[in-house]
Tab-separated table of C-alpha atoms in Angstrom:
chain	number	residue	atom	x	y	z
A	78	MET	CA	-166.241	-27.688	332.436
A	79	MET	CA	-167.064	-26.438	328.936
A	80	GLU	CA	-165.115	-23.507	327.528
A	81	ARG	CA	-166.735	-20.081	327.757
A	82	ILE	CA	-165.961	-16.550	326.634
A	83	VAL	CA	-165.964	-13.844	329.303
A	84	VAL	CA	-166.353	-10.195	328.216
A	85	LYS	CA	-165.948	-7.182	330.501
A	86	GLY	CA	-168.191	-4.316	329.405
A	87	ASN	CA	-167.798	-0.616	328.653
A	88	ASN	CA	-165.008	-1.253	326.111
A	89	LYS	CA	-163.635	1.264	323.621
A	90	LEU	CA	-161.905	-0.280	320.625
A	91	ARG	CA	-159.042	1.165	318.601
A	92	GLY	CA	-156.435	0.118	316.066
A	93	THR	CA	-156.566	-2.246	313.091
A	94	VAL	CA	-158.040	-5.699	312.603
A	95	LYS	CA	-157.308	-7.946	309.599
A	96	ILE	CA	-160.085	-10.019	308.062
A	97	SER	CA	-159.488	-13.697	307.205
A	98	SER	CA	-160.510	-15.503	304.016
A	99	ALA	CA	-164.208	-16.320	303.647
A	100	LYS	CA	-165.297	-19.616	305.174
A	101	ASN	CA	-168.261	-19.698	302.781
A	102	SER	CA	-165.860	-19.447	299.835
A	103	VAL	CA	-163.289	-21.929	301.082
A	104	LEU	CA	-165.733	-24.790	301.792
A	105	PRO	CA	-167.160	-25.154	298.242
A	106	ILE	CA	-163.672	-24.600	296.762
A	107	ILE	CA	-162.314	-27.528	298.823
A	108	ALA	CA	-165.260	-29.651	297.593
A	109	ALA	CA	-164.585	-28.596	293.979
A	110	SER	CA	-160.991	-29.838	294.134
A	111	ILE	CA	-162.466	-33.378	293.869
A	112	LEU	CA	-163.242	-32.585	290.210
A	113	CYS	CA	-159.681	-33.010	288.924
A	114	HIS	CA	-156.877	-35.574	289.217
A	115	GLU	CA	-154.154	-32.920	289.457
A	116	ARG	CA	-152.698	-30.891	292.327
A	117	CYS	CA	-154.793	-27.967	293.617
A	118	VAL	CA	-153.523	-25.506	296.217
A	119	ILE	CA	-155.765	-23.186	298.244
A	120	ASP	CA	-153.848	-20.343	299.911
A	121	ASP	CA	-154.617	-18.208	302.958
A	122	VAL	CA	-157.136	-20.700	304.359
A	123	PRO	CA	-158.817	-19.687	307.652
A	124	ASN	CA	-158.106	-21.833	310.717
A	125	LEU	CA	-161.727	-22.845	311.416
A	126	ASP	CA	-163.476	-25.999	312.588
A	127	ASP	CA	-165.700	-26.067	309.477
A	128	VAL	CA	-162.626	-26.010	307.210
A	129	LYS	CA	-161.092	-28.906	309.182
A	130	VAL	CA	-164.355	-30.873	308.874
A	131	MET	CA	-164.450	-30.339	305.089
A	132	CYS	CA	-160.813	-31.522	304.810
A	133	SER	CA	-161.743	-34.587	306.900
A	134	VAL	CA	-164.669	-35.286	304.542
A	135	LEU	CA	-162.274	-35.341	301.546
A	136	ASP	CA	-159.750	-37.402	303.508
A	137	SER	CA	-162.490	-39.936	304.351
A	138	LEU	CA	-163.262	-40.263	300.618
A	139	GLY	CA	-159.627	-41.213	299.964
A	140	VAL	CA	-158.455	-37.851	298.592
A	141	ASN	CA	-154.732	-37.137	299.061
A	142	ILE	CA	-155.146	-33.872	301.023
A	143	ASN	CA	-152.751	-31.958	303.296
A	144	MET	CA	-153.731	-29.026	305.481
A	145	ASP	CA	-151.017	-26.877	307.046
A	146	ILE	CA	-152.999	-24.739	309.489
A	147	ASN	CA	-150.002	-22.634	310.533
A	148	LYS	CA	-149.225	-21.646	306.961
A	149	GLY	CA	-152.904	-21.530	305.983
A	150	ILE	CA	-152.425	-23.804	302.970
A	151	ILE	CA	-154.530	-26.721	301.773
A	152	GLU	CA	-152.963	-28.937	299.141
A	153	VAL	CA	-155.022	-31.536	297.305
A	154	LYS	CA	-152.432	-33.698	295.554
A	155	ASP	CA	-154.988	-35.775	293.690
A	156	GLY	CA	-158.795	-35.496	293.769
A	157	SER	CA	-159.338	-39.233	293.063
A	158	LEU	CA	-161.768	-40.994	295.419
A	159	LYS	CA	-161.637	-44.492	296.927
A	160	THR	CA	-165.242	-44.368	298.154
A	161	LEU	CA	-168.275	-42.363	296.975
A	162	GLU	CA	-169.916	-42.027	300.401
A	163	PRO	CA	-168.590	-39.692	303.138
A	164	PRO	CA	-169.208	-40.983	306.707
A	165	TYR	CA	-172.345	-39.883	308.542
A	166	GLU	CA	-170.328	-38.671	311.607
A	167	LEU	CA	-168.658	-35.961	309.501
A	168	VAL	CA	-171.656	-34.937	307.378
A	169	LYS	CA	-173.918	-34.436	310.427
A	170	LYS	CA	-171.406	-31.914	311.835
A	171	MET	CA	-171.717	-29.491	308.965
A	172	ARG	CA	-174.288	-28.669	306.346
A	173	ALA	CA	-171.668	-27.662	303.752
A	174	SER	CA	-170.513	-31.319	303.573
A	175	PHE	CA	-173.458	-31.766	301.199
A	176	LEU	CA	-171.465	-29.753	298.632
A	177	VAL	CA	-169.382	-32.830	297.779
A	178	LEU	CA	-172.452	-34.462	296.194
A	179	GLY	CA	-172.328	-32.398	292.966
A	180	PRO	CA	-168.619	-32.971	292.247
A	181	ILE	CA	-168.743	-36.718	293.096
A	182	LEU	CA	-171.845	-37.261	290.947
A	183	SER	CA	-170.383	-35.290	288.043
A	184	LYS	CA	-167.053	-37.126	288.055
A	185	TYR	CA	-168.081	-40.672	289.034
A	186	GLY	CA	-171.756	-40.880	288.016
A	187	LYS	CA	-172.815	-42.019	291.471
A	188	ALA	CA	-172.875	-40.658	295.052
A	189	ARG	CA	-174.464	-41.430	298.421
A	190	ILE	CA	-174.587	-39.006	301.341
A	191	SER	CA	-176.508	-38.662	304.592
A	192	MET	CA	-178.799	-35.683	305.171
A	193	PRO	CA	-176.690	-32.688	306.280
A	194	GLY	CA	-176.332	-31.008	309.719
A	195	GLY	CA	-175.015	-27.551	310.747
A	196	CYS	CA	-176.419	-24.521	312.590
A	197	ASN	CA	-180.014	-24.878	313.748
A	198	ILE	CA	-181.362	-21.719	312.104
A	199	GLY	CA	-184.151	-23.129	309.979
A	200	SER	CA	-185.067	-25.900	307.565
A	201	ARG	CA	-182.686	-24.965	304.697
A	202	PRO	CA	-184.051	-27.779	302.521
A	203	ILE	CA	-181.868	-29.572	299.990
A	204	ASP	CA	-184.711	-30.027	297.508
A	205	LEU	CA	-183.303	-27.359	295.155
A	206	HIS	CA	-179.953	-29.189	294.972
A	207	LEU	CA	-181.780	-32.428	294.127
A	208	LYS	CA	-184.081	-30.751	291.594
A	209	GLY	CA	-180.954	-29.482	289.812
A	210	PHE	CA	-179.242	-32.903	289.766
A	211	SER	CA	-182.427	-34.528	288.538
A	212	LEU	CA	-182.731	-32.015	285.653
A	213	LEU	CA	-179.126	-32.840	284.726
A	214	GLY	CA	-180.252	-36.464	284.316
A	215	ALA	CA	-179.507	-38.069	287.691
A	216	ASP	CA	-181.834	-40.603	289.323
A	217	ILE	CA	-182.382	-39.518	292.935
A	218	ASN	CA	-183.475	-41.807	295.763
A	219	ILE	CA	-184.078	-40.631	299.338
A	220	GLY	CA	-184.531	-43.090	302.180
A	221	HIS	CA	-183.320	-43.949	305.701
A	222	GLY	CA	-181.764	-40.483	306.074
A	223	TYR	CA	-179.626	-40.844	302.936
A	224	VAL	CA	-179.628	-39.323	299.463
A	225	GLU	CA	-178.461	-41.478	296.556
A	226	ALA	CA	-177.830	-40.037	293.113
A	227	GLU	CA	-176.845	-41.943	289.985
A	228	CYS	CA	-176.457	-41.280	286.274
A	229	LYS	CA	-174.589	-42.619	283.246
A	230	LYS	CA	-173.468	-39.112	282.274
A	231	LEU	CA	-174.917	-35.777	283.384
A	232	LYS	CA	-176.372	-33.731	280.512
A	233	GLY	CA	-176.720	-29.957	280.456
A	234	ASN	CA	-180.192	-28.451	280.938
A	235	LYS	CA	-182.024	-25.277	281.923
A	236	ILE	CA	-182.567	-25.131	285.702
A	237	TYR	CA	-184.758	-22.512	287.390
A	238	LEU	CA	-184.254	-22.194	291.158
A	239	ASP	CA	-187.430	-21.299	293.090
A	240	PHE	CA	-185.202	-19.437	295.564
A	241	PRO	CA	-181.673	-18.121	294.863
A	242	SER	CA	-180.046	-20.671	297.194
A	243	VAL	CA	-176.278	-20.293	297.548
A	244	GLY	CA	-175.664	-23.979	298.310
A	245	ALA	CA	-177.863	-25.210	295.449
A	246	THR	CA	-176.243	-22.789	292.975
A	247	GLU	CA	-172.775	-24.007	294.018
A	248	ASN	CA	-173.650	-27.708	293.976
A	249	ILE	CA	-175.364	-27.541	290.568
A	250	MET	CA	-172.521	-25.429	289.133
A	251	MET	CA	-169.956	-28.039	290.262
A	252	ALA	CA	-172.080	-30.874	288.866
A	253	ALA	CA	-172.531	-29.103	285.518
A	254	VAL	CA	-168.871	-28.336	284.733
A	255	LEU	CA	-168.241	-31.909	283.507
A	256	ALA	CA	-171.750	-32.482	282.106
A	257	GLU	CA	-172.356	-32.818	278.361
A	258	GLY	CA	-173.521	-29.596	276.687
A	259	GLU	CA	-174.756	-26.350	278.220
A	260	THR	CA	-176.383	-25.834	281.612
A	261	VAL	CA	-178.200	-22.583	282.408
A	262	ILE	CA	-179.026	-21.817	286.064
A	263	GLU	CA	-181.770	-19.181	286.282
A	264	ASN	CA	-182.568	-17.231	289.472
A	265	ALA	CA	-179.077	-18.236	290.639
A	266	ALA	CA	-177.602	-16.853	293.858
A	267	GLU	CA	-175.421	-13.779	293.206
A	268	GLU	CA	-173.202	-13.867	296.318
A	269	PRO	CA	-169.486	-13.006	295.989
A	270	GLU	CA	-168.701	-16.560	297.172
A	271	ILE	CA	-170.421	-17.909	294.013
A	272	VAL	CA	-168.142	-15.718	291.885
A	273	ASP	CA	-165.104	-16.962	293.827
A	274	LEU	CA	-166.059	-20.610	293.216
A	275	ALA	CA	-166.654	-19.894	289.502
A	276	ASN	CA	-163.230	-18.220	289.275
A	277	PHE	CA	-161.612	-21.273	290.884
A	278	LEU	CA	-163.417	-23.665	288.509
A	279	ASN	CA	-162.565	-21.512	285.469
A	280	ARG	CA	-158.903	-21.550	286.476
A	281	MET	CA	-159.183	-25.345	286.474
A	282	GLY	CA	-160.425	-25.163	282.885
A	283	ALA	CA	-164.208	-24.951	283.369
A	284	ASN	CA	-166.313	-22.706	281.111
A	285	ILE	CA	-168.628	-20.657	283.359
A	286	LEU	CA	-170.143	-17.280	282.441
A	287	GLY	CA	-172.449	-14.983	284.409
A	288	ALA	CA	-171.473	-15.859	288.009
A	289	GLY	CA	-172.545	-12.919	290.180
A	290	THR	CA	-175.689	-12.369	288.062
A	291	ASP	CA	-178.987	-14.256	288.270
A	292	THR	CA	-178.208	-16.326	285.146
A	293	ILE	CA	-175.148	-18.590	285.056
A	294	ARG	CA	-174.170	-20.433	281.854
A	295	ILE	CA	-171.913	-23.461	282.068
A	296	GLN	CA	-170.506	-25.173	278.989
A	297	GLY	CA	-169.448	-28.697	279.989
A	298	VAL	CA	-165.783	-29.662	279.480
A	299	LYS	CA	-164.129	-33.104	279.281
A	300	GLU	CA	-161.763	-32.643	282.248
A	301	LEU	CA	-160.300	-30.113	284.662
A	302	LYS	CA	-156.698	-29.417	285.614
A	303	GLY	CA	-154.983	-28.378	288.840
A	304	THR	CA	-154.608	-24.747	289.931
A	305	ILE	CA	-153.625	-22.407	292.791
A	306	HIS	CA	-156.237	-20.074	294.294
A	307	GLN	CA	-156.596	-17.548	297.101
A	308	PRO	CA	-160.190	-17.113	298.325
A	309	ILE	CA	-161.855	-13.718	298.858
A	310	PRO	CA	-161.957	-12.015	302.308
A	311	ASP	CA	-164.859	-12.849	304.629
A	312	ARG	CA	-167.506	-10.124	304.255
A	313	ILE	CA	-169.433	-11.461	307.285
A	314	GLU	CA	-166.391	-11.271	309.556
A	315	ALA	CA	-165.764	-7.764	308.174
A	316	GLY	CA	-169.386	-6.804	308.935
A	317	THR	CA	-169.034	-8.142	312.492
A	318	TYR	CA	-166.003	-5.919	313.254
A	319	MET	CA	-167.666	-2.927	311.553
A	320	VAL	CA	-170.645	-3.344	313.892
A	321	ALA	CA	-168.179	-3.762	316.815
A	322	ALA	CA	-166.813	-0.279	316.025
A	323	ALA	CA	-170.345	1.124	315.814
A	324	ILE	CA	-171.702	-0.447	319.027
A	325	THR	CA	-168.672	0.670	321.099
A	326	ARG	CA	-168.758	4.167	319.503
A	327	SER	CA	-165.108	3.542	318.492
A	328	ASP	CA	-162.767	4.272	315.578
A	329	LEU	CA	-161.460	1.099	313.873
A	330	ILE	CA	-159.589	0.251	310.674
A	331	ILE	CA	-160.667	-3.045	309.117
A	332	GLU	CA	-158.123	-4.456	306.652
A	333	ASN	CA	-158.430	-7.006	303.846
A	334	VAL	CA	-161.963	-6.074	302.795
A	335	ILE	CA	-163.542	-5.872	299.341
A	336	VAL	CA	-165.716	-2.789	299.807
A	337	GLU	CA	-168.117	-3.797	297.016
A	338	HIS	CA	-169.063	-6.917	299.028
A	339	ILE	CA	-170.101	-4.970	302.156
A	340	ARG	CA	-172.136	-2.158	300.547
A	341	PRO	CA	-175.439	-3.143	302.247
A	342	ILE	CA	-173.761	-3.123	305.688
A	343	ILE	CA	-172.100	0.237	304.982
A	344	ALA	CA	-175.457	1.695	303.857
A	345	LYS	CA	-177.208	0.699	307.101
A	346	LEU	CA	-174.355	1.881	309.345
A	347	GLU	CA	-174.337	5.240	307.559
A	348	GLU	CA	-178.103	5.491	308.003
A	349	CYS	CA	-177.445	5.141	311.769
A	350	GLY	CA	-174.978	8.053	311.545
A	351	VAL	CA	-171.773	5.958	311.589
A	352	LYS	CA	-168.953	7.165	309.312
A	353	VAL	CA	-167.450	4.572	306.969
A	354	LEU	CA	-164.395	5.748	305.027
A	355	ASP	CA	-162.444	3.904	302.333
A	356	VAL	CA	-158.782	3.314	303.238
A	357	PRO	CA	-156.261	1.324	301.144
A	358	GLY	CA	-157.310	-2.347	301.261
A	359	GLY	CA	-160.154	-1.797	303.696
A	360	VAL	CA	-162.448	0.579	305.570
A	361	ARG	CA	-162.294	2.867	308.591
A	362	VAL	CA	-165.415	2.841	310.756
A	363	ILE	CA	-166.052	5.744	313.165
A	364	GLY	CA	-168.969	5.224	315.534
A	365	THR	CA	-171.326	8.010	316.538
A	366	ASP	CA	-172.441	8.923	320.077
A	367	ASN	CA	-175.962	9.722	318.808
A	368	PRO	CA	-176.956	6.887	316.457
A	369	LYS	CA	-180.385	6.869	314.789
A	370	PRO	CA	-182.696	3.834	314.745
A	371	VAL	CA	-183.089	2.032	311.381
A	372	ASP	CA	-185.168	-0.729	309.830
A	373	ILE	CA	-183.422	-3.732	308.316
A	374	LYS	CA	-184.721	-6.496	306.069
A	375	THR	CA	-182.446	-9.427	305.292
A	376	LEU	CA	-182.380	-10.518	301.646
A	377	PRO	CA	-180.218	-12.617	299.337
A	378	TYR	CA	-177.165	-10.740	298.003
A	379	PRO	CA	-176.908	-7.858	297.154
A	380	GLY	CA	-179.431	-7.263	299.971
A	381	PHE	CA	-178.571	-7.038	303.668
A	382	PRO	CA	-176.926	-10.341	304.722
A	383	THR	CA	-178.835	-12.608	307.107
A	384	ASP	CA	-175.429	-13.528	308.587
A	385	VAL	CA	-174.993	-9.978	309.979
A	386	GLN	CA	-178.570	-9.619	311.248
A	387	ALA	CA	-177.881	-10.815	314.823
A	388	GLN	CA	-174.802	-8.593	315.225
A	389	PHE	CA	-176.664	-5.533	313.917
A	390	MET	CA	-179.565	-6.265	316.253
A	391	ALA	CA	-177.171	-6.118	319.232
A	392	TYR	CA	-176.187	-2.621	318.051
A	393	LEU	CA	-179.793	-1.494	317.574
A	394	CYS	CA	-180.550	-2.550	321.180
A	395	THR	CA	-178.255	0.331	322.212
A	396	VAL	CA	-179.774	2.904	319.813
A	397	GLU	CA	-182.471	5.180	321.260
A	398	GLY	CA	-185.827	4.866	319.466
A	399	THR	CA	-187.592	2.032	317.598
A	400	SER	CA	-185.879	-0.163	315.020
A	401	ILE	CA	-187.441	-3.088	313.147
A	402	VAL	CA	-185.478	-6.091	311.884
A	403	THR	CA	-187.247	-8.381	309.400
A	404	GLU	CA	-185.705	-11.777	308.637
A	405	THR	CA	-186.762	-13.173	305.252
A	406	VAL	CA	-184.018	-15.754	304.604
A	407	PHE	CA	-184.162	-18.204	307.561
A	408	GLU	CA	-187.279	-18.738	309.653
A	409	ASN	CA	-185.459	-19.625	312.888
A	410	ARG	CA	-182.966	-16.803	313.074
A	411	PHE	CA	-184.121	-14.945	316.181
A	412	MET	CA	-182.769	-17.404	318.760
A	413	HIS	CA	-180.355	-14.735	320.018
A	414	VAL	CA	-183.299	-12.510	321.050
A	415	THR	CA	-183.941	-14.470	324.275
A	416	GLU	CA	-180.249	-14.113	325.170
A	417	LEU	CA	-180.185	-10.348	324.428
A	418	LYS	CA	-183.279	-9.944	326.624
A	419	ARG	CA	-181.374	-11.533	329.511
A	420	MET	CA	-178.972	-8.595	329.106
A	421	GLY	CA	-181.823	-6.092	329.398
A	422	ALA	CA	-182.672	-5.601	325.706
A	423	ASN	CA	-186.241	-4.582	324.877
A	424	ILE	CA	-187.271	-6.706	321.869
A	425	LYS	CA	-190.675	-7.985	320.806
A	426	ILE	CA	-191.002	-10.609	318.093
A	427	ASP	CA	-193.931	-10.389	315.691
A	428	GLY	CA	-193.737	-13.224	313.156
A	429	ARG	CA	-190.649	-12.650	311.053
A	430	SER	CA	-189.994	-9.194	312.488
A	431	ALA	CA	-188.320	-8.085	315.703
A	432	VAL	CA	-189.312	-4.680	317.108
A	433	ILE	CA	-186.427	-3.207	319.107
A	434	GLU	CA	-186.771	-0.326	321.565
A	435	GLY	CA	-183.271	0.953	322.330
A	436	VAL	CA	-182.238	0.915	326.005
A	437	LYS	CA	-179.837	3.228	327.811
A	438	LYS	CA	-177.647	0.338	328.941
A	439	LEU	CA	-177.324	-3.419	328.534
A	440	THR	CA	-176.276	-5.446	331.592
A	441	GLY	CA	-173.780	-8.314	331.680
A	442	ALA	CA	-175.342	-11.780	332.095
A	443	ASP	CA	-174.774	-15.513	331.579
A	444	VAL	CA	-175.885	-16.269	328.027
A	445	ARG	CA	-175.343	-18.968	325.402
A	446	ALA	CA	-174.413	-18.852	321.722
A	447	THR	CA	-177.387	-20.591	320.106
A	448	ASP	CA	-175.654	-20.527	316.704
A	449	LEU	CA	-172.557	-19.068	315.030
A	450	ARG	CA	-173.772	-15.492	314.419
A	451	ALA	CA	-175.665	-15.383	317.743
A	452	GLY	CA	-172.303	-15.967	319.423
A	453	ALA	CA	-170.818	-12.926	317.682
A	454	CYS	CA	-173.911	-10.861	318.536
A	455	LEU	CA	-173.477	-11.656	322.262
A	456	ILE	CA	-169.782	-10.740	322.244
A	457	LEU	CA	-170.720	-7.355	320.732
A	458	ALA	CA	-173.451	-6.832	323.333
A	459	GLY	CA	-170.978	-7.806	326.070
A	460	LEU	CA	-168.465	-5.188	324.880
A	461	VAL	CA	-170.857	-2.365	325.871
A	462	ALA	CA	-172.817	-3.930	328.748
A	463	ASP	CA	-172.373	-2.941	332.384
A	464	GLY	CA	-170.450	-5.669	334.207
A	465	VAL	CA	-169.387	-9.081	332.907
A	466	THR	CA	-170.998	-11.235	330.215
A	467	THR	CA	-170.254	-14.975	330.132
A	468	ILE	CA	-171.049	-16.774	326.872
A	469	GLY	CA	-171.476	-20.566	326.755
A	470	ASP	CA	-171.763	-22.997	323.794
A	471	ILE	CA	-168.898	-21.185	322.082
A	472	GLN	CA	-168.076	-24.162	319.822
A	473	HIS	CA	-170.344	-22.451	317.259
A	474	LEU	CA	-167.941	-19.484	317.100
A	475	ASP	CA	-164.992	-21.757	316.260
A	476	ARG	CA	-166.867	-22.817	313.133
A	477	GLY	CA	-166.855	-19.348	311.575
A	478	TYR	CA	-164.534	-16.824	313.274
A	479	VAL	CA	-160.747	-17.123	313.239
A	480	ASP	CA	-159.470	-16.404	316.771
A	481	ILE	CA	-162.247	-13.910	317.573
A	482	VAL	CA	-160.961	-13.538	321.167
A	483	GLY	CA	-157.391	-12.789	320.039
A	484	LYS	CA	-158.536	-10.334	317.370
A	485	MET	CA	-160.900	-8.526	319.765
A	486	LYS	CA	-158.138	-8.306	322.392
A	487	SER	CA	-155.738	-6.820	319.825
A	488	ILE	CA	-158.147	-3.865	319.334
A	489	GLY	CA	-158.701	-3.224	323.040
A	490	ALA	CA	-161.536	-5.521	324.117
A	491	GLU	CA	-161.406	-7.012	327.619
A	492	ILE	CA	-162.218	-10.566	326.617
A	493	GLU	CA	-160.949	-14.008	327.673
A	494	ARG	CA	-161.599	-17.616	326.792
A	495	VAL	CA	-161.835	-19.720	329.964
């Protein structure tokens, strides 16, 4: 029997929940540790399946890597590789495995990797990554499900991204740090995780300016040295617990949050009538009994994050009136709608928009987590539904939420993993 999460409804939450480090920061930082021959230490690492997969990818390449899950420390003793091709079994598990391509190519002049896997939320093409590598002077060949890249030495260039892709920005940035001369990435992604990666690389001796803006300048250096780094808190996990407070009409303190990173989520919650107060090191979220409907449009940072869209939709299902959610980042990101409808939600999909008519009450049902954020959305819906909600396919949740059942229980949710 597969594991499931069972949630009893009509929960009120209270107390304090601490946010873990950002998965989407940690993964590229682990990949970047390949770039030097010295010891790198990453502190406060979240205990997540995706992090374990990324460590296994480096291990499979011959990197001397230790992960102490209990202490939350990853130590890369030496980023040297014995092979330049990670195994297909690992890469297909997780899209972020593709982030090793830039560092391997930059350091060794050659790399081969299978096409990436991950959550099934849309095409998420890798063409922007490859365009960047090609402009830095790499020869790219694609065939039989593999990408091969080769160059004598990468050379800096001006690269304009057609879309501010986070993965492409990270991969090109890592490739460019050891390239000859200057690389300029225009229309770069501005996410906080990009800034975190740039900070890590700069601590290793890279020369990167402008991370967090739409133009990043990278002056190539000869080599990088080891460093110690603690990644930023996970703004998506923070957003999930903020919405949990709102949907249950509860009062929660959420610790280890950088408020600047969650401004778009705060703005939308406040528009609903939820109170969000700054407290030392975090925020206090006080739900309202009479929330107002709102319209949301997901956009690249600093817009509303696509990774909180599903969770916010669960909330809007319980808000009287009409709300509209428009998804502009991924074309396949409404898979949770069918599951919410099983719980009595009233949602109509029109192209890239979902029109939500709030209902008085959701009802517990058997549902499945179609992807990582859909899983979180269904837990939130289950917290306020009448009766019991049973969520299947919960392996997705283990990829991106540290002990979500334990954390929810600690703030008063009636939730079990069975």
